[in-house]
Rosetta silent file (secondary structure, phi, psi, omega in degrees, C-alpha in Angstrom):
SEQUENCE: XXXXXXXXXXXXXXXXXXXXXXXXXXXXXXXXXXXXXXXXXXXXXXXXXXXXXXXXXXXXXXXXXXXXXXXXXXXXXXXXXXXXXXXXXXXXXXXXXXXXXXXXXXXXXXXXXXXXXXXXXXXXXXXXXXXXXXXXXXXXXXX
SCORE:     score description
SCORE:     0.000 S_00000001
   1 L     0.000  129.480 -179.971  -23.502    3.165   14.765 S_00000001
   2 L   -81.623  173.665 -174.382  -22.238    5.764   12.297 S_00000001
   3 H   -61.036  -43.242 -179.209  -18.627    6.099   11.128 S_00000001
   4 H   -63.111  -36.630  177.145  -17.749    8.930   13.508 S_00000001
   5 H   -68.343  -39.473  178.313  -19.043    6.896   16.473 S_00000001
   6 H   -62.811  -42.534  179.309  -17.050    3.846   15.315 S_00000001
   7 H   -63.382  -46.192 -179.988  -13.896    5.962   15.067 S_00000001
   8 H   -60.404  -43.999  179.687  -14.468    7.470   18.520 S_00000001
   9 H   -64.849  -41.669  178.630  -15.064    4.007   20.032 S_00000001
  10 H   -61.161  -49.716 -178.817  -11.961    2.570   18.331 S_00000001
  11 H   -62.717  -41.284  179.740   -9.709    5.369   19.582 S_00000001
  12 H   -63.281  -25.517 -178.355  -11.193    5.122   23.094 S_00000001
  13 L   -78.502  -11.535 -176.967  -10.374    1.394   23.148 S_00000001
  14 L   -81.804  147.925  176.819   -6.648    2.027   22.722 S_00000001
  15 L   -75.282  153.865  172.731   -4.273    2.172   25.696 S_00000001
  16 L   -73.975  150.179    2.492   -2.508    5.403   26.598 S_00000001
  17 L   -86.738   -1.055 -178.343   -0.335    7.022   25.331 S_00000001
  18 H   -60.790  -35.864 -179.966   -1.335    5.626   21.920 S_00000001
  19 H   -57.922  -48.919 -179.118   -4.941    6.752   22.461 S_00000001
  20 H   -63.181  -42.658  178.116   -3.920   10.406   22.811 S_00000001
  21 H   -61.557  -43.712 -179.895   -1.609   10.223   19.789 S_00000001
  22 H   -66.838  -39.642  177.546   -4.351    8.652   17.658 S_00000001
  23 H   -60.952  -48.087 -179.416   -6.898   11.232   18.839 S_00000001
  24 H   -63.798  -43.635 -178.292   -4.540   14.090   18.030 S_00000001
  25 H   -68.343  -39.507  176.673   -3.539   12.633   14.678 S_00000001
  26 H   -59.857  -49.241  179.811   -7.151   11.926   13.678 S_00000001
  27 H   -61.178  -38.335 -179.475   -8.159   15.518   14.475 S_00000001
  28 H   -66.364  -46.007 -179.102   -5.115   16.786   12.605 S_00000001
  29 H   -63.204  -38.856  177.203   -5.791   14.757    9.448 S_00000001
  30 H   -61.523  -34.592  176.335   -9.410   15.966    9.407 S_00000001
  31 H   -71.048  -38.424 -179.827   -8.013   19.547    9.454 S_00000001
  32 H   -68.998  -34.250 -178.931   -5.539   18.771    6.651 S_00000001
  33 L  -120.189   65.392 -175.422   -8.303   17.180    4.544 S_00000001
  34 L   -60.736  137.313  177.735  -11.402   19.223    5.455 S_00000001
  35 L    76.164    6.718 -178.831  -14.687   17.748    4.262 S_00000001
  36 L   -71.440  156.916  175.939  -13.119   14.447    3.258 S_00000001
  37 L   -70.163  134.242  176.501  -15.095   11.239    3.406 S_00000001
  38 E  -100.825  143.765  179.131  -14.475    9.298    6.644 S_00000001
  39 E  -130.244  159.484  166.621  -14.282    5.503    6.755 S_00000001
  40 E  -141.993  122.308  177.388  -13.838    2.898    9.438 S_00000001
  41 E  -112.726  116.084 -176.465  -12.611   -0.602    8.648 S_00000001
  42 L   -77.735   -3.870  176.827  -12.739   -2.887   11.693 S_00000001
  43 L    82.933    9.051 -178.416  -10.288   -5.327   10.087 S_00000001
  44 E  -110.983  130.112 -177.861  -12.761   -8.226   10.032 S_00000001
  45 L   -84.423 -177.328 -176.769  -13.693   -9.881    6.729 S_00000001
  46 L   -65.680  -17.362  177.551  -17.029  -11.339    5.588 S_00000001
  47 L   -94.376   12.912  179.052  -16.088  -14.683    7.188 S_00000001
  48 L    64.201   29.442  177.438  -15.706  -12.936   10.572 S_00000001
  49 L  -106.686  140.663  176.282  -11.917  -13.389   10.549 S_00000001
  50 E   -73.968  122.096 -178.127   -9.488  -10.663   11.570 S_00000001
  51 L  -117.111  -13.341  178.373   -7.460   -9.773    8.485 S_00000001
  52 L  -161.844  170.426  173.324   -5.933   -6.426    9.507 S_00000001
  53 L   -71.825  149.451  174.410   -5.753   -3.891   12.304 S_00000001
  54 L   -55.991  143.686 -175.732   -8.761   -1.555   12.506 S_00000001
  55 E  -136.922  134.031  171.687   -8.174    1.466   10.275 S_00000001
  56 E   -90.124  131.135 -179.626   -9.620    4.960   10.082 S_00000001
  57 E  -114.413  151.419 -179.434   -9.864    6.083    6.458 S_00000001
  58 E  -134.096  137.955  178.488   -9.953    9.536    4.911 S_00000001
  59 L    70.217 -168.392  176.545  -10.941   10.576    1.396 S_00000001
  60 L  -158.823  158.127  171.042  -11.373    8.071   -1.390 S_00000001
  61 E  -151.805  166.964 -177.678   -9.912    6.833   -4.635 S_00000001
  62 E  -102.766  121.558  174.528  -10.766    4.144   -7.115 S_00000001
  63 E   -83.223  131.231  177.648   -8.668    0.982   -7.168 S_00000001
  64 E  -111.916  117.117 -178.543   -8.432   -0.479  -10.665 S_00000001
  65 L   -87.658  161.340 -178.672   -7.760   -4.220  -10.753 S_00000001
  66 L   -60.282  -30.239 -178.966   -6.071   -6.113  -13.603 S_00000001
  67 L   -81.891    5.211  177.933   -9.363   -7.806  -14.525 S_00000001
  68 L    93.423  -11.829  179.020  -10.955   -4.400  -15.176 S_00000001
  69 L   -73.600  156.265  178.222  -13.014   -4.301  -11.980 S_00000001
  70 E  -129.638  160.919  178.868  -12.888   -1.236   -9.747 S_00000001
  71 E  -151.437  136.384  175.705  -13.463   -0.556   -6.085 S_00000001
  72 E   -85.677  135.501 -175.545  -13.715    2.658   -4.085 S_00000001
  73 E  -143.791  164.010  178.040  -11.370    2.680   -1.090 S_00000001
  74 L   -69.784  150.759 -179.102   -9.993    5.202    1.393 S_00000001
  75 L   -84.315  -46.044 -178.889   -7.092    7.376    0.256 S_00000001
  76 E  -119.856  133.802  178.457   -5.355    7.850    3.608 S_00000001
  77 E  -120.493  147.196  178.211   -5.453    5.276    6.411 S_00000001
  78 E  -131.496  123.937 -175.288   -4.591    5.615   10.104 S_00000001
  79 E  -144.291  141.604  173.169   -4.076    2.543   12.232 S_00000001
  80 E   -92.617  144.200  176.050   -2.616    1.622   15.613 S_00000001
  81 E  -138.053 -179.291 -175.480   -0.505   -1.531   15.835 S_00000001
  82 L   -57.633  -36.761 -174.429    1.587   -3.312   18.468 S_00000001
  83 L   -98.650   -4.756 -179.638    4.676   -1.200   17.841 S_00000001
  84 E   160.246 -132.248 -175.318    3.102    2.189   17.160 S_00000001
  85 E  -130.512  142.670  175.417    1.052    3.936   14.505 S_00000001
  86 E  -121.177  137.710  171.613    0.838    3.507   10.733 S_00000001
  87 E  -117.002  124.591 -179.215   -0.320    6.053    8.174 S_00000001
  88 E  -103.961  130.936  176.266   -1.147    4.621    4.753 S_00000001
  89 E  -114.040   96.606 -171.411   -0.992    6.795    1.638 S_00000001
  90 L   -85.276  153.055  172.206   -2.846    4.739   -0.940 S_00000001
  91 L    89.940    4.583  178.335   -2.765    5.021   -4.710 S_00000001
  92 L   -81.068  125.051 -175.754    0.817    6.154   -5.250 S_00000001
  93 L   -70.657  -44.297 -178.581    2.160    4.474   -8.380 S_00000001
  94 L   -86.739  105.217 -174.571    5.884    4.786   -7.572 S_00000001
  95 L   -68.079  -12.767  179.083    6.393    2.666   -4.450 S_00000001
  96 L   -95.051  -12.475 -171.608    9.793    4.276   -3.759 S_00000001
  97 H   -62.439  -48.431 -178.213    8.579    7.882   -3.922 S_00000001
  98 H   -55.343  -47.766 -179.011    7.308    8.315   -0.342 S_00000001
  99 H   -64.769  -41.982 -178.611   10.561    7.055    1.147 S_00000001
 100 H   -68.331  -43.939 -173.932   12.713    9.106   -1.235 S_00000001
 101 H   -80.340  -40.246 -170.868   10.772   12.355   -0.941 S_00000001
 102 H  -117.413  -18.239 -170.776    9.687   12.338    2.721 S_00000001
 103 L   -51.198  -56.403 -176.034   11.555    9.540    4.534 S_00000001
 104 L   -68.734  -28.810 -176.296   14.577   11.370    5.924 S_00000001
 105 L   -83.180  -15.135 -175.601   12.595   14.500    6.793 S_00000001
 106 L   -70.735  -26.944 -175.334    9.868   12.649    8.738 S_00000001
 107 E   105.304 -142.214 -178.560   11.956   11.957   11.811 S_00000001
 108 L   -81.645   77.012 -179.172   11.899    8.583   13.586 S_00000001
 109 E  -141.583  151.127  170.609    9.729    6.800   11.041 S_00000001
 110 E  -108.191  138.803 -176.988   10.117    3.938    8.620 S_00000001
 111 E  -125.316  121.399  178.208    8.660    4.432    5.172 S_00000001
 112 E  -135.764  128.277  176.709    7.938    1.551    2.829 S_00000001
 113 L    52.509  -99.658 -178.480    5.844    1.689   -0.335 S_00000001
 114 L  -118.051   12.783 -174.962    2.673    3.376    0.868 S_00000001
 115 E  -119.623  132.315  174.444    3.128    3.030    4.674 S_00000001
 116 E  -113.731  116.442 -178.261    4.658    5.442    7.187 S_00000001
 117 E  -114.357  140.841  176.343    5.255    3.796   10.578 S_00000001
 118 E  -153.631  158.619 -175.975    6.343    5.450   13.803 S_00000001
 119 L   -77.447  -47.498 -179.984    6.241    4.684   17.502 S_00000001
 120 L  -146.042  157.147 -173.826    4.698    7.914   18.794 S_00000001
 121 H   -57.557  -38.365 -178.266    3.502   11.196   17.371 S_00000001
 122 H   -68.423  -10.407  179.256    6.301   13.266   18.912 S_00000001
 123 H   -79.411  -11.733 -173.869    8.826   11.163   16.941 S_00000001
 124 E  -121.256  160.969  175.381    7.796   12.658   13.602 S_00000001
 125 L   -88.806  109.273 -175.242    7.689   15.995   11.847 S_00000001
 126 H   -64.538  -33.177  177.752    3.965   16.661   11.434 S_00000001
 127 H   -63.818  -38.454  178.895    4.492   19.206    8.636 S_00000001
 128 H   -70.450  -39.863  175.873    6.297   16.577    6.571 S_00000001
 129 H   -60.464  -43.387  176.580    3.545   14.019    7.275 S_00000001
 130 H   -55.946  -45.909 -179.190    1.006   16.624    6.106 S_00000001
 131 H   -61.870  -40.051  178.621    2.956   17.091    2.882 S_00000001
 132 H   -65.353  -40.813  179.660    3.016   13.325    2.263 S_00000001
 133 H   -64.795  -48.366 -179.531   -0.742   13.088    2.858 S_00000001
 134 H   -63.092  -40.067  176.630   -1.525   16.028    0.571 S_00000001
 135 H   -58.966  -48.315 -178.637    0.823   14.601   -2.079 S_00000001
 136 H   -59.837  -43.080  179.192   -0.951   11.236   -1.926 S_00000001
 137 H   -66.003  -40.433  179.803   -4.401   12.755   -2.258 S_00000001
 138 H   -66.751  -33.387 -177.669   -3.231   14.929   -5.159 S_00000001
 139 H   -70.500  -31.032 -174.096   -1.650   11.992   -7.017 S_00000001
 140 H  -103.696   -7.808 -179.814   -4.780    9.870   -7.113 S_00000001
 141 L    75.756   17.133  177.494   -7.406   12.551   -7.545 S_00000001
 142 L   -72.188 -177.677  178.809   -9.278   11.511   -4.384 S_00000001
 143 L   -99.850    0.000    0.000  -11.137   13.960   -2.181 S_00000001
């Protein structure tokens, strides 16, 4: 199964109204980041244990670890959770920046470090979310 099929299956598995919000948000992010690399992380590690919620990824950047090793990872993540939806903006060095720059303008969302959480899509200002996503991609040099 390719990545696009995995994403479609994941979104289809979600209950309404979260399914519709995730579908709309996925299509929107693909428009904001045209031609970006798509990822799907099912949240299960190599030992077959669930370690996170399934996540749709967009773009890429290189994580640099303290020991000098590197790893390519998605730049923007989209995930459904029990209380709503999370958008991850990876690779931002200043963990307070997202909240300071976009937090109040986003609407009914909580912003911590690199995560923007909200209950439903209509609770947030999509233009501000777009700006946060574009900022994140620009800061790390991802695609």
